A tleap script that builds the chain and sets N, CA, C and O, in Angstrom:
source leaprc.protein.ff14SB
mol = sequence {
  NMET LYS GLY ARG ARG PHE LEU ALA PRO GLU
  THR LEU PRO ARG PRO VAL GLY TYR SER HIE
  VAL VAL ASP ALA PRO ALA SER ARG ILE ILE
  TYR ILE SER GLY GLN VAL PRO LEU ASP ALA
  GLU GLY HIE LEU VAL GLY GLU TRP ASP PHE
  GLU VAL GLN THR ARG GLN VAL PHE GLU ASN
  LEU THR ARG ALA LEU GLU ALA ALA ASP ALA
  SER TRP LYS ASP VAL VAL LYS LEU THR TYR
  PHE LEU ARG ASP VAL GLY GLU ILE ALA THR
  VAL ARG SER VAL ARG ASP GLU TYR VAL ASP
  THR GLU GLN PRO PRO ALA SER THR LEU VAL
  GLU VAL SER GLY LEU PHE ARG ASP ASP VAL
  LEU ILE GLU ILE GLU ALA VAL ALA ILE ARG
  CGLU
}
set mol.1.N position { -8.839 -6.225 -15.279 }
set mol.1.CA position { -7.621 -7.219 -15.081 }
set mol.1.C position { -7.127 -7.285 -16.605 }
set mol.1.O position { -5.941 -7.428 -16.901 }
set mol.2.N position { -8.598 -7.116 -17.931 }
set mol.2.CA position { -7.510 -7.698 -19.034 }
set mol.2.C position { -6.221 -7.222 -19.126 }
set mol.2.O position { -5.569 -6.602 -18.285 }
set mol.3.N position { -5.886 -7.621 -20.373 }
set mol.3.CA position { -4.836 -7.152 -20.614 }
set mol.3.C position { -3.211 -6.683 -19.273 }
set mol.3.O position { -2.359 -5.909 -19.710 }
set mol.4.N position { -3.091 -7.086 -18.229 }
set mol.4.CA position { -2.930 -6.987 -17.201 }
set mol.4.C position { -1.643 -7.429 -17.093 }
set mol.4.O position { -1.724 -8.632 -17.342 }
set mol.5.N position { -0.283 -7.107 -16.822 }
set mol.5.CA position { 0.766 -8.412 -17.471 }
set mol.5.C position { 1.887 -7.220 -15.903 }
set mol.5.O position { 2.370 -6.099 -15.748 }
set mol.6.N position { 1.611 -9.378 -14.702 }
set mol.6.CA position { 2.254 -8.824 -13.691 }
set mol.6.C position { 3.215 -10.061 -13.519 }
set mol.6.O position { 3.114 -11.264 -13.278 }
set mol.7.N position { 4.611 -8.745 -13.874 }
set mol.7.CA position { 5.887 -9.894 -14.073 }
set mol.7.C position { 6.967 -9.754 -13.505 }
set mol.7.O position { 6.945 -9.036 -12.506 }
set mol.8.N position { 8.167 -10.313 -13.875 }
set mol.8.CA position { 8.949 -10.955 -12.708 }
set mol.8.C position { 10.109 -12.014 -13.653 }
set mol.8.O position { 10.191 -13.237 -13.767 }
set mol.9.N position { 10.730 -11.120 -14.101 }
set mol.9.CA position { 11.748 -11.288 -15.702 }
set mol.9.C position { 13.218 -11.885 -14.319 }
set mol.9.O position { 13.716 -11.510 -13.257 }
set mol.10.N position { 13.306 -12.862 -15.204 }
set mol.10.CA position { 14.330 -13.542 -14.030 }
set mol.10.C position { 15.620 -13.275 -14.830 }
set mol.10.O position { 15.903 -14.305 -15.442 }
set mol.11.N position { 16.630 -12.162 -15.094 }
set mol.11.CA position { 17.219 -11.466 -14.613 }
set mol.11.C position { 17.102 -10.438 -13.822 }
set mol.11.O position { 18.007 -9.659 -13.525 }
set mol.12.N position { 15.902 -10.405 -13.432 }
set mol.12.CA position { 15.976 -9.919 -11.308 }
set mol.12.C position { 15.887 -10.738 -10.633 }
set mol.12.O position { 15.966 -11.864 -11.125 }
set mol.13.N position { 15.735 -10.637 -9.559 }
set mol.13.CA position { 15.803 -11.361 -8.295 }
set mol.13.C position { 14.594 -12.084 -7.879 }
set mol.13.O position { 13.772 -11.214 -8.168 }
set mol.14.N position { 13.651 -13.398 -7.238 }
set mol.14.CA position { 12.837 -13.579 -7.356 }
set mol.14.C position { 12.129 -12.600 -6.541 }
set mol.14.O position { 12.720 -12.459 -5.471 }
set mol.15.N position { 11.061 -11.849 -6.639 }
set mol.15.CA position { 9.848 -10.986 -5.211 }
set mol.15.C position { 8.221 -12.098 -4.914 }
set mol.15.O position { 7.423 -12.959 -5.284 }
set mol.16.N position { 8.823 -10.873 -3.693 }
set mol.16.CA position { 8.842 -12.188 -2.514 }
set mol.16.C position { 7.733 -11.163 -2.168 }
set mol.16.O position { 8.275 -10.072 -1.993 }
set mol.17.N position { 6.397 -11.089 -2.001 }
set mol.17.CA position { 4.801 -10.334 -1.477 }
set mol.17.C position { 4.597 -9.441 -2.934 }
set mol.17.O position { 3.429 -9.189 -3.228 }
set mol.18.N position { 5.832 -8.879 -3.996 }
set mol.18.CA position { 5.265 -7.930 -5.167 }
set mol.18.C position { 5.403 -8.462 -7.041 }
set mol.18.O position { 5.641 -9.631 -7.344 }
set mol.19.N position { 5.232 -7.528 -7.920 }
set mol.19.CA position { 5.904 -7.716 -8.774 }
set mol.19.C position { 6.335 -7.048 -8.927 }
set mol.19.O position { 5.664 -6.036 -9.128 }
set mol.20.N position { 7.546 -6.943 -8.977 }
set mol.20.CA position { 9.100 -6.182 -9.639 }
set mol.20.C position { 8.350 -5.039 -11.238 }
set mol.20.O position { 8.922 -4.028 -11.646 }
set mol.21.N position { 7.148 -5.547 -11.776 }
set mol.21.CA position { 6.713 -4.864 -13.047 }
set mol.21.C position { 5.604 -5.173 -13.541 }
set mol.21.O position { 5.324 -6.279 -14.005 }
set mol.22.N position { 4.725 -4.005 -13.465 }
set mol.22.CA position { 2.900 -4.045 -13.607 }
set mol.22.C position { 2.797 -3.725 -15.184 }
set mol.22.O position { 2.438 -2.567 -15.398 }
set mol.23.N position { 2.914 -4.109 -15.750 }
set mol.23.CA position { 2.367 -3.013 -17.309 }
set mol.23.C position { 1.161 -3.779 -17.640 }
set mol.23.O position { 0.921 -4.915 -18.047 }
set mol.24.N position { 0.075 -2.082 -17.112 }
set mol.24.CA position { -0.886 -2.610 -17.901 }
set mol.24.C position { -1.298 -1.249 -18.244 }
set mol.24.O position { -0.678 -0.221 -17.972 }
set mol.25.N position { -2.991 -1.400 -19.198 }
set mol.25.CA position { -3.603 -0.587 -20.068 }
set mol.25.C position { -4.201 -0.208 -19.251 }
set mol.25.O position { -4.686 -0.912 -18.364 }
set mol.26.N position { -4.349 1.394 -19.386 }
set mol.26.CA position { -5.438 2.554 -18.611 }
set mol.26.C position { -6.080 3.270 -19.351 }
set mol.26.O position { -5.657 3.312 -20.506 }
set mol.27.N position { -7.508 4.234 -18.979 }
set mol.27.CA position { -7.896 4.446 -19.541 }
set mol.27.C position { -8.339 5.752 -18.291 }
set mol.27.O position { -9.321 6.487 -18.397 }
set mol.28.N position { -7.278 5.778 -17.086 }
set mol.28.CA position { -7.718 6.661 -15.882 }
set mol.28.C position { -7.061 5.998 -14.848 }
set mol.28.O position { -7.474 5.036 -14.201 }
set mol.29.N position { -5.933 6.632 -14.742 }
set mol.29.CA position { -4.400 6.594 -13.803 }
set mol.29.C position { -5.318 7.495 -11.995 }
set mol.29.O position { -6.121 8.418 -11.853 }
set mol.30.N position { -4.587 6.550 -10.997 }
set mol.30.CA position { -6.195 7.189 -9.536 }
set mol.30.C position { -3.996 7.311 -8.601 }
set mol.30.O position { -3.388 6.367 -8.096 }
set mol.31.N position { -3.560 8.584 -8.730 }
set mol.31.CA position { -2.787 8.243 -7.530 }
set mol.31.C position { -3.644 9.064 -6.179 }
set mol.31.O position { -4.659 9.713 -5.928 }
set mol.32.N position { -2.483 8.530 -5.601 }
set mol.32.CA position { -3.480 8.100 -3.363 }
set mol.32.C position { -2.213 8.599 -2.863 }
set mol.32.O position { -1.025 8.314 -2.711 }
set mol.33.N position { -3.260 9.660 -2.655 }
set mol.33.CA position { -1.354 10.621 -1.571 }
set mol.33.C position { -1.331 10.254 -0.727 }
set mol.33.O position { -2.491 10.076 -0.356 }
set mol.34.N position { -0.109 9.718 0.543 }
set mol.34.CA position { 0.579 8.630 1.490 }
set mol.34.C position { -0.694 8.717 2.811 }
set mol.34.O position { -0.723 9.422 3.820 }
set mol.35.N position { -1.558 7.805 2.353 }
set mol.35.CA position { -1.838 7.531 3.723 }
set mol.35.C position { -1.717 7.117 4.632 }
set mol.35.O position { -1.536 5.900 4.663 }
set mol.36.N position { -1.754 8.113 6.291 }
set mol.36.CA position { -1.697 8.042 8.118 }
set mol.36.C position { -2.822 7.479 8.576 }
set mol.36.O position { -3.851 7.401 7.906 }
set mol.37.N position { -2.673 6.985 9.933 }
set mol.37.CA position { -3.349 6.195 10.947 }
set mol.37.C position { -4.358 7.291 11.521 }
set mol.37.O position { -4.875 7.354 12.637 }
set mol.38.N position { -4.479 8.142 10.406 }
set mol.38.CA position { -6.051 9.563 11.044 }
set mol.38.C position { -7.819 8.492 11.353 }
set mol.38.O position { -8.566 7.638 10.875 }
set mol.39.N position { -7.730 8.852 11.800 }
set mol.39.CA position { -9.003 8.170 11.504 }
set mol.39.C position { -9.968 9.379 10.215 }
set mol.39.O position { -9.182 10.029 9.526 }
set mol.40.N position { -11.587 9.667 9.904 }
set mol.40.CA position { -12.251 10.846 9.655 }
set mol.40.C position { -11.694 11.431 10.428 }
set mol.40.O position { -10.478 11.284 10.313 }
set mol.41.N position { -12.135 12.371 11.594 }
set mol.41.CA position { -12.273 12.892 12.344 }
set mol.41.C position { -10.881 13.469 12.777 }
set mol.41.O position { -10.809 14.087 13.839 }
set mol.42.N position { -9.770 13.289 11.990 }
set mol.42.CA position { -8.239 13.774 12.443 }
set mol.42.C position { -7.533 12.810 13.316 }
set mol.42.O position { -6.371 12.763 12.912 }
set mol.43.N position { -7.737 11.827 14.571 }
set mol.43.CA position { -7.366 11.674 15.337 }
set mol.43.C position { -6.188 10.290 14.865 }
set mol.43.O position { -6.335 9.551 13.892 }
set mol.44.N position { -5.423 10.259 15.544 }
set mol.44.CA position { -4.655 9.067 15.574 }
set mol.44.C position { -5.118 8.209 15.629 }
set mol.44.O position { -6.279 8.522 15.892 }
set mol.45.N position { -5.037 6.746 15.538 }
set mol.45.CA position { -5.488 5.375 15.219 }
set mol.45.C position { -4.666 4.510 16.072 }
set mol.45.O position { -5.874 4.729 16.152 }
set mol.46.N position { -3.964 3.812 16.749 }
set mol.46.CA position { -3.385 3.085 17.052 }
set mol.46.C position { -1.584 3.855 18.005 }
set mol.46.O position { -0.691 3.945 17.164 }
set mol.47.N position { -1.292 4.149 18.915 }
set mol.47.CA position { -0.794 4.856 19.315 }
set mol.47.C position { 0.497 4.162 19.587 }
set mol.47.O position { 0.516 3.291 20.457 }
set mol.48.N position { 1.624 4.478 18.896 }
set mol.48.CA position { 2.820 3.463 19.239 }
set mol.48.C position { 2.409 2.374 18.463 }
set mol.48.O position { 3.159 2.297 17.490 }
set mol.49.N position { 1.708 1.653 18.454 }
set mol.49.CA position { 1.024 0.630 17.546 }
set mol.49.C position { 1.371 0.105 16.532 }
set mol.49.O position { 0.268 0.402 16.073 }
set mol.50.N position { 1.833 -0.387 15.738 }
set mol.50.CA position { 2.190 -0.789 14.395 }
set mol.50.C position { 1.000 -1.087 13.563 }
set mol.50.O position { 0.547 -0.624 12.517 }
set mol.51.N position { 0.650 -2.028 14.396 }
set mol.51.CA position { -0.361 -3.471 13.349 }
set mol.51.C position { -1.439 -2.438 13.387 }
set mol.51.O position { -2.246 -2.614 12.474 }
set mol.52.N position { -1.762 -1.219 14.303 }
set mol.52.CA position { -2.913 -1.459 14.494 }
set mol.52.C position { -3.077 0.476 13.731 }
set mol.52.O position { -4.049 1.228 13.660 }
set mol.53.N position { -1.827 0.615 13.362 }
set mol.53.CA position { -1.589 2.003 12.412 }
set mol.53.C position { -1.531 1.418 10.776 }
set mol.53.O position { -1.831 2.059 9.769 }
set mol.54.N position { -1.222 0.508 10.826 }
set mol.54.CA position { -0.399 -0.438 9.106 }
set mol.54.C position { -2.107 -0.689 8.986 }
set mol.54.O position { -2.489 -0.031 8.018 }
set mol.55.N position { -3.438 -1.519 9.730 }
set mol.55.CA position { -4.649 -1.420 9.330 }
set mol.55.C position { -5.005 0.076 8.979 }
set mol.55.O position { -5.511 0.316 7.883 }
set mol.56.N position { -4.738 1.152 9.938 }
set mol.56.CA position { -6.383 2.173 9.478 }
set mol.56.C position { -5.537 2.503 7.844 }
set mol.56.O position { -6.118 2.796 6.799 }
set mol.57.N position { -4.063 2.349 8.034 }
set mol.57.CA position { -3.555 3.068 6.980 }
set mol.57.C position { -4.439 2.501 5.720 }
set mol.57.O position { -4.952 3.071 4.757 }
set mol.58.N position { -4.393 1.067 6.166 }
set mol.58.CA position { -5.027 0.213 3.894 }
set mol.58.C position { -6.625 0.122 4.623 }
set mol.58.O position { -7.191 -0.970 4.672 }
set mol.59.N position { -7.367 1.536 5.248 }
set mol.59.CA position { -9.177 1.223 5.640 }
set mol.59.C position { -8.611 2.560 5.393 }
set mol.59.O position { -9.661 3.174 5.203 }
set mol.60.N position { -7.703 3.409 5.269 }
set mol.60.CA position { -7.808 4.561 4.570 }
set mol.60.C position { -7.750 4.052 3.551 }
set mol.60.O position { -8.739 3.361 3.307 }
set mol.61.N position { -6.623 4.087 2.418 }
set mol.61.CA position { -5.985 3.186 1.813 }
set mol.61.C position { -7.877 2.478 0.860 }
set mol.61.O position { -7.793 2.668 -0.353 }
set mol.62.N position { -8.597 2.137 1.074 }
set mol.62.CA position { -9.775 1.435 0.678 }
set mol.62.C position { -9.957 2.727 0.356 }
set mol.62.O position { -9.431 3.315 -0.589 }
set mol.63.N position { -11.359 3.546 1.840 }
set mol.63.CA position { -12.126 4.792 1.174 }
set mol.63.C position { -11.681 5.575 0.535 }
set mol.63.O position { -12.279 6.631 0.331 }
set mol.64.N position { -10.225 5.252 -0.099 }
set mol.64.CA position { -9.939 6.831 -1.085 }
set mol.64.C position { -10.107 6.026 -2.430 }
set mol.64.O position { -10.393 6.367 -3.578 }
set mol.65.N position { -9.862 5.014 -1.927 }
set mol.65.CA position { -10.173 4.169 -3.773 }
set mol.65.C position { -11.690 3.357 -3.638 }
set mol.65.O position { -12.093 2.331 -4.187 }
set mol.66.N position { -12.127 3.984 -2.977 }
set mol.66.CA position { -13.774 3.827 -2.927 }
set mol.66.C position { -14.210 4.861 -3.585 }
set mol.66.O position { -15.191 4.726 -4.316 }
set mol.67.N position { -13.494 6.236 -3.440 }
set mol.67.CA position { -14.087 7.729 -3.319 }
set mol.67.C position { -13.799 8.013 -5.164 }
set mol.67.O position { -14.506 8.819 -5.768 }
set mol.68.N position { -12.525 7.114 -5.971 }
set mol.68.CA position { -12.312 7.139 -7.003 }
set mol.68.C position { -13.602 5.792 -7.802 }
set mol.68.O position { -14.071 5.919 -8.933 }
set mol.69.N position { -13.745 5.263 -7.372 }
set mol.69.CA position { -15.347 4.095 -8.206 }
set mol.69.C position { -13.848 2.823 -8.332 }
set mol.69.O position { -13.982 1.954 -9.194 }
set mol.70.N position { -12.828 2.805 -7.663 }
set mol.70.CA position { -11.854 1.758 -7.825 }
set mol.70.C position { -11.361 0.734 -6.083 }
set mol.70.O position { -11.525 1.101 -4.920 }
set mol.71.N position { -10.886 -0.287 -6.506 }
set mol.71.CA position { -10.383 -1.591 -5.477 }
set mol.71.C position { -9.059 -1.816 -5.360 }
set mol.71.O position { -8.221 -1.481 -6.197 }
set mol.72.N position { -8.847 -2.386 -4.327 }
set mol.72.CA position { -8.195 -2.974 -4.687 }
set mol.72.C position { -6.949 -3.794 -5.606 }
set mol.72.O position { -5.745 -3.939 -5.818 }
set mol.73.N position { -8.000 -4.085 -5.856 }
set mol.73.CA position { -7.838 -4.820 -7.378 }
set mol.73.C position { -7.421 -3.939 -8.596 }
set mol.73.O position { -6.670 -4.483 -9.405 }
set mol.74.N position { -7.712 -2.962 -8.780 }
set mol.74.CA position { -7.282 -1.255 -9.219 }
set mol.74.C position { -5.727 -1.430 -9.043 }
set mol.74.O position { -4.842 -1.103 -9.833 }
set mol.75.N position { -5.632 -1.947 -7.974 }
set mol.75.CA position { -4.114 -1.341 -7.528 }
set mol.75.C position { -2.924 -1.870 -8.157 }
set mol.75.O position { -2.681 -3.076 -8.120 }
set mol.76.N position { -1.965 -0.810 -8.887 }
set mol.76.CA position { -0.524 -1.205 -9.548 }
set mol.76.C position { 0.635 -0.666 -9.025 }
set mol.76.O position { 1.534 -0.343 -9.801 }
set mol.77.N position { 0.757 -0.519 -7.857 }
set mol.77.CA position { 1.424 0.748 -7.292 }
set mol.77.C position { 1.611 0.368 -6.097 }
set mol.77.O position { 1.068 -0.728 -5.958 }
set mol.78.N position { 2.360 0.892 -4.664 }
set mol.78.CA position { 2.243 1.176 -3.854 }
set mol.78.C position { 3.703 1.157 -2.714 }
set mol.78.O position { 4.491 0.294 -2.326 }
set mol.79.N position { 3.508 2.594 -2.486 }
set mol.79.CA position { 4.749 3.134 -1.596 }
set mol.79.C position { 4.376 2.805 -0.155 }
set mol.79.O position { 3.247 2.930 0.319 }
set mol.80.N position { 5.466 2.368 0.488 }
set mol.80.CA position { 5.314 2.157 1.855 }
set mol.80.C position { 6.536 3.220 2.816 }
set mol.80.O position { 7.671 2.751 2.734 }
set mol.81.N position { 6.452 4.493 3.650 }
set mol.81.CA position { 7.231 5.149 4.313 }
set mol.81.C position { 7.538 4.773 5.326 }
set mol.81.O position { 6.943 5.607 6.009 }
set mol.82.N position { 8.239 3.862 6.331 }
set mol.82.CA position { 7.930 3.255 7.275 }
set mol.82.C position { 9.438 4.028 8.503 }
set mol.82.O position { 10.524 4.502 8.169 }
set mol.83.N position { 8.878 3.858 9.787 }
set mol.83.CA position { 9.836 4.652 10.213 }
set mol.83.C position { 10.910 3.103 10.735 }
set mol.83.O position { 12.127 3.284 10.706 }
set mol.84.N position { 10.505 1.999 11.078 }
set mol.84.CA position { 10.721 0.445 11.507 }
set mol.84.C position { 11.240 0.230 10.310 }
set mol.84.O position { 11.386 1.450 10.223 }
set mol.85.N position { 11.685 -0.183 9.238 }
set mol.85.CA position { 11.578 -0.964 8.423 }
set mol.85.C position { 11.826 -2.313 8.728 }
set mol.85.O position { 11.909 -3.042 7.740 }
set mol.86.N position { 12.052 -3.161 10.475 }
set mol.86.CA position { 12.492 -4.032 11.662 }
set mol.86.C position { 10.596 -4.631 11.398 }
set mol.86.O position { 10.129 -5.762 11.534 }
set mol.87.N position { 9.967 -3.433 11.024 }
set mol.87.CA position { 8.585 -4.390 11.364 }
set mol.87.C position { 7.545 -4.675 9.842 }
set mol.87.O position { 6.343 -4.605 9.585 }
set mol.88.N position { 9.304 -5.159 8.786 }
set mol.88.CA position { 8.189 -5.267 7.223 }
set mol.88.C position { 6.968 -6.574 7.207 }
set mol.88.O position { 6.405 -6.880 6.156 }
set mol.89.N position { 6.653 -7.303 8.589 }
set mol.89.CA position { 6.107 -8.514 8.276 }
set mol.89.C position { 5.021 -8.368 8.494 }
set mol.89.O position { 4.180 -8.995 7.850 }
set mol.90.N position { 4.631 -7.386 9.592 }
set mol.90.CA position { 4.214 -6.816 10.035 }
set mol.90.C position { 2.895 -6.073 9.011 }
set mol.90.O position { 1.732 -6.358 9.295 }
set mol.91.N position { 3.141 -5.281 8.027 }
set mol.91.CA position { 3.213 -4.434 6.733 }
set mol.91.C position { 3.054 -5.635 6.078 }
set mol.91.O position { 2.293 -5.336 5.158 }
set mol.92.N position { 3.354 -7.061 5.961 }
set mol.92.CA position { 2.841 -7.847 5.226 }
set mol.92.C position { 1.664 -8.518 4.828 }
set mol.92.O position { 0.993 -8.690 3.811 }
set mol.93.N position { 1.673 -8.909 6.322 }
set mol.93.CA position { 0.198 -9.171 6.717 }
set mol.93.C position { -0.969 -8.924 6.231 }
set mol.93.O position { -1.769 -9.534 5.521 }
set mol.94.N position { -0.913 -7.643 6.879 }
set mol.94.CA position { -2.365 -6.908 6.905 }
set mol.94.C position { -2.275 -6.507 5.069 }
set mol.94.O position { -3.159 -6.460 4.214 }
set mol.95.N position { -0.968 -6.296 5.015 }
set mol.95.CA position { -0.591 -5.940 3.464 }
set mol.95.C position { -1.846 -7.061 2.360 }
set mol.95.O position { -2.605 -6.737 1.446 }
set mol.96.N position { -1.595 -8.228 2.922 }
set mol.96.CA position { -2.403 -9.176 2.094 }
set mol.96.C position { -3.346 -9.833 2.600 }
set mol.96.O position { -3.358 -11.059 2.484 }
set mol.97.N position { -4.225 -9.238 3.191 }
set mol.97.CA position { -5.622 -9.145 3.669 }
set mol.97.C position { -6.190 -8.427 2.669 }
set mol.97.O position { -7.379 -8.726 2.561 }
set mol.98.N position { -5.784 -7.485 1.778 }
set mol.98.CA position { -6.089 -6.124 1.351 }
set mol.98.C position { -5.754 -6.351 -0.516 }
set mol.98.O position { -6.524 -6.047 -1.427 }
set mol.99.N position { -4.622 -6.857 -0.614 }
set mol.99.CA position { -4.037 -7.211 -2.601 }
set mol.99.C position { -4.920 -8.279 -2.769 }
set mol.99.O position { -5.956 -8.684 -2.242 }
set mol.100.N position { -3.969 -8.688 -3.920 }
set mol.100.CA position { -3.815 -10.017 -4.903 }
set mol.100.C position { -2.840 -10.423 -4.711 }
set mol.100.O position { -1.883 -9.936 -5.313 }
set mol.101.N position { -2.601 -11.759 -3.561 }
set mol.101.CA position { -1.367 -12.091 -3.320 }
set mol.101.C position { -0.509 -12.393 -4.521 }
set mol.101.O position { 0.635 -12.081 -4.853 }
set mol.102.N position { -1.629 -13.228 -5.138 }
set mol.102.CA position { -1.236 -13.995 -6.951 }
set mol.102.C position { -0.515 -12.908 -7.567 }
set mol.102.O position { 0.658 -13.101 -7.887 }
set mol.103.N position { -1.147 -11.608 -7.809 }
set mol.103.CA position { -0.288 -10.676 -8.691 }
set mol.103.C position { -0.732 -9.556 -7.861 }
set mol.103.O position { -1.817 -9.000 -7.687 }
set mol.104.N position { 0.840 -9.353 -7.254 }
set mol.104.CA position { -0.149 -8.345 -6.237 }
set mol.104.C position { 1.319 -6.907 -7.644 }
set mol.104.O position { 1.871 -7.078 -8.731 }
set mol.105.N position { 1.250 -5.585 -6.493 }
set mol.105.CA position { 1.173 -4.631 -6.669 }
set mol.105.C position { 3.016 -4.520 -6.930 }
set mol.105.O position { 3.757 -5.095 -6.132 }
set mol.106.N position { 3.454 -3.920 -7.827 }
set mol.106.CA position { 4.614 -3.267 -7.776 }
set mol.106.C position { 4.905 -2.154 -6.539 }
set mol.106.O position { 4.491 -0.997 -6.610 }
set mol.107.N position { 5.806 -2.765 -5.206 }
set mol.107.CA position { 5.608 -1.769 -4.154 }
set mol.107.C position { 7.114 -1.572 -3.530 }
set mol.107.O position { 8.031 -2.394 -3.512 }
set mol.108.N position { 7.084 -0.133 -2.987 }
set mol.108.CA position { 8.369 0.604 -3.047 }
set mol.108.C position { 9.024 0.525 -1.498 }
set mol.108.O position { 8.119 1.067 -0.864 }
set mol.109.N position { 10.105 0.156 -0.465 }
set mol.109.CA position { 9.585 0.505 0.785 }
set mol.109.C position { 10.888 1.281 0.849 }
set mol.109.O position { 12.001 1.051 0.377 }
set mol.110.N position { 10.471 2.125 1.472 }
set mol.110.CA position { 11.558 3.497 2.094 }
set mol.110.C position { 11.562 3.539 3.722 }
set mol.110.O position { 10.555 3.967 4.286 }
set mol.111.N position { 12.614 3.127 4.440 }
set mol.111.CA position { 12.721 3.385 5.395 }
set mol.111.C position { 12.589 4.880 5.607 }
set mol.111.O position { 12.444 5.412 4.507 }
set mol.112.N position { 12.583 5.764 6.594 }
set mol.112.CA position { 12.376 6.517 7.063 }
set mol.112.C position { 13.098 7.758 8.878 }
set mol.112.O position { 12.958 7.099 9.908 }
set mol.113.N position { 13.512 8.734 9.053 }
set mol.113.CA position { 13.190 9.125 10.348 }
set mol.113.C position { 12.415 9.392 11.101 }
set mol.113.O position { 12.343 9.242 12.321 }
set mol.114.N position { 11.559 9.963 10.108 }
set mol.114.CA position { 9.729 10.767 10.570 }
set mol.114.C position { 8.508 11.095 9.645 }
set mol.114.O position { 8.158 10.977 8.471 }
set mol.115.N position { 8.291 11.327 10.229 }
set mol.115.CA position { 7.054 11.394 9.171 }
set mol.115.C position { 6.455 12.703 9.879 }
set mol.115.O position { 7.099 13.367 10.691 }
set mol.116.N position { 5.169 12.988 9.483 }
set mol.116.CA position { 4.208 14.593 9.689 }
set mol.116.C position { 3.794 14.286 11.097 }
set mol.116.O position { 2.641 14.504 11.470 }
set mol.117.N position { 4.387 13.962 11.606 }
set mol.117.CA position { 4.502 14.130 13.290 }
set mol.117.C position { 4.738 12.726 13.964 }
set mol.117.O position { 4.307 11.752 13.346 }
set mol.118.N position { 5.325 12.534 15.069 }
set mol.118.CA position { 6.412 12.151 15.532 }
set mol.118.C position { 5.965 10.524 16.025 }
set mol.118.O position { 6.638 9.505 16.182 }
set mol.119.N position { 4.646 10.792 16.165 }
set mol.119.CA position { 3.930 9.367 16.754 }
set mol.119.C position { 3.581 8.395 15.620 }
set mol.119.O position { 3.517 7.187 15.848 }
set mol.120.N position { 3.308 9.014 14.139 }
set mol.120.CA position { 2.897 8.287 12.763 }
set mol.120.C position { 3.533 7.184 12.265 }
set mol.120.O position { 4.357 7.378 11.371 }
set mol.121.N position { 3.350 6.171 12.611 }
set mol.121.CA position { 4.906 4.904 12.088 }
set mol.121.C position { 4.654 4.853 11.134 }
set mol.121.O position { 5.514 4.026 10.833 }
set mol.122.N position { 3.948 5.106 9.866 }
set mol.122.CA position { 3.887 4.279 8.026 }
set mol.122.C position { 2.895 5.300 7.765 }
set mol.122.O position { 1.906 5.638 8.416 }
set mol.123.N position { 3.293 5.647 6.855 }
set mol.123.CA position { 2.281 6.442 5.427 }
set mol.123.C position { 2.515 5.634 4.032 }
set mol.123.O position { 3.530 5.538 3.343 }
set mol.124.N position { 1.454 5.190 3.895 }
set mol.124.CA position { 1.680 4.558 2.042 }
set mol.124.C position { 0.701 5.465 1.018 }
set mol.124.O position { -0.455 5.846 1.201 }
set mol.125.N position { 1.431 5.630 0.085 }
set mol.125.CA position { 0.350 6.129 -0.840 }
set mol.125.C position { 0.194 5.260 -2.275 }
set mol.125.O position { 1.143 4.477 -2.322 }
set mol.126.N position { -0.289 5.181 -2.940 }
set mol.126.CA position { -1.501 4.501 -3.848 }
set mol.126.C position { -0.983 4.850 -5.806 }
set mol.126.O position { -0.450 5.900 -6.162 }
set mol.127.N position { -1.191 4.143 -6.384 }
set mol.127.CA position { -1.444 4.268 -7.511 }
set mol.127.C position { -2.503 2.603 -8.348 }
set mol.127.O position { -2.330 1.384 -8.369 }
set mol.128.N position { -3.686 3.719 -8.967 }
set mol.128.CA position { -4.190 2.758 -9.779 }
set mol.128.C position { -5.237 2.632 -11.323 }
set mol.128.O position { -5.736 3.471 -12.072 }
set mol.129.N position { -5.230 1.767 -11.297 }
set mol.129.CA position { -5.520 2.574 -12.469 }
set mol.129.C position { -6.883 1.324 -13.155 }
set mol.129.O position { -6.760 0.100 -13.123 }
set mol.130.N position { -7.784 1.893 -13.578 }
set mol.130.CA position { -8.970 1.202 -14.228 }
set mol.130.C position { -8.799 1.310 -15.855 }
set mol.130.O position { -7.975 1.894 -16.559 }
set mol.131.N position { -9.916 0.508 -16.140 }
set mol.131.CA position { -9.099 0.336 -17.913 }
set mol.131.C position { -10.648 0.435 -18.279 }
set mol.131.O position { -11.009 0.391 -19.455 }
savepdb mol mol.pdb
quit
C-alpha cells in the first residue's frame, strides 16, 4: 500500500463506501473478469437469493485474487452489475466484509436488465494492483 492515495476531492460529492480516486503506483495490474454466483463446478449458488449470490461472487473474486498472488488489499476498482439496484445495501454489507472500509476501492454501479443467465442477479469485476 506504499504510495497509494485514496482521494475524495472536496470538489466532488462526499463518497459513501467507495473512493472517487485511487492513485496507485503499479508494477503489476491484475484484471479480474466479471464474476458471477457459480461454484467451481459451474452450478448456480443461491437461486433467486441476492445475498447468497453476492457472497458467492465475492468468494469467487477472492479465489481469483489468490490465483494471481493478490488479496483484497490490492483491489483498487470494483465494477458492479446488478439486476436490481435496490439491492445495493445488501451488496455494501457483504462488500464491507472483504474490502478495507477505511480506504475502499473506486467503484462503479450499473443496473442492467439482464446478465448472461436469467437466474444470475449480480456480476462484479475487479482491478488490483501489486507494487
